[in-house]
Coordinates of C-alpha atoms in Angstrom, one line a residue:
M10 CA 0.0 0.0 0.0
G11 CA 1.3 3.4 -0.9
S12 CA 1.9 6.3 1.6
T13 CA -1.1 8.3 0.3
S14 CA -3.5 5.4 0.6
D15 CA -2.2 4.7 4.1
K16 CA -2.8 8.3 5.1
I17 CA -6.3 8.3 3.5
K18 CA -7.4 5.1 5.2
G19 CA -5.9 6.3 8.4
M20 CA -8.0 9.5 8.3
A21 CA -11.1 7.5 7.5
N22 CA -10.5 5.1 10.4
E23 CA -9.8 8.0 12.7
A24 CA -13.0 9.8 11.7
A25 CA -15.1 6.6 12.0
G26 CA -13.6 5.9 15.4
N27 CA -14.5 9.4 16.6
V28 CA -18.1 8.9 15.4
K29 CA -18.4 5.5 17.1
Q30 CA -17.1 7.0 20.3
A31 CA -19.6 9.9 20.2
V32 CA -22.5 7.6 19.4
G33 CA -21.4 5.1 22.1
K34 CA -21.3 7.9 24.6
A35 CA -24.6 9.3 23.5
V36 CA -26.5 6.0 23.8
G37 CA -24.6 4.8 26.8
N38 CA -22.8 1.9 25.1
P39 CA -19.3 1.6 26.6
S40 CA -18.3 -1.2 24.2
L41 CA -19.0 1.0 21.2
E42 CA -16.9 3.8 22.8
V43 CA -14.0 1.4 23.2
E44 CA -14.4 0.1 19.7
G45 CA -14.3 3.7 18.4
A46 CA -11.2 4.5 20.5
V47 CA -9.4 1.4 19.1
Q48 CA -10.4 2.3 15.5
E49 CA -9.2 5.9 16.1
R50 CA -5.8 4.6 17.3
K51 CA -5.6 2.3 14.2
G52 CA -6.2 5.3 12.0
E53 CA -3.5 7.3 13.8
A54 CA -1.1 4.4 13.3
Q55 CA -2.0 4.2 9.6
Q56 CA -1.3 7.9 9.1
T57 CA 2.0 7.6 10.9
L58 CA 3.0 4.7 8.6
G59 CA 2.1 6.8 5.6
K60 CA 4.2 9.6 6.8
A61 CA 7.1 7.3 7.5
K62 CA 6.9 5.9 4.0
D63 CA 7.0 9.4 2.6
A64 CA 10.1 10.2 4.7
V65 CA 11.9 7.0 3.5
K66 CA 11.0 7.8 -0.1
K67 CA 12.3 11.3 0.2
G68 CA 15.5 10.0 1.7
V69 CA 16.0 7.4 -1.1
D70 CA 15.2 10.0 -3.8
S71 CA 17.8 12.4 -2.4
V72 CA 20.6 9.8 -2.7

């Protein structure tokens, strides 16, 4: 997977996780809140991976 797709999927997972957390809190469903938090962290990790791939690519391109 390329760096851009990692970052896009990460942003989508992070947004979906935030929505799940809000809905879980609103309806009093702690498991949905936790599921949302996990998905948000997954999204953050995907974005970090995409940024790392960009950094590596820039380093290789400058050699």
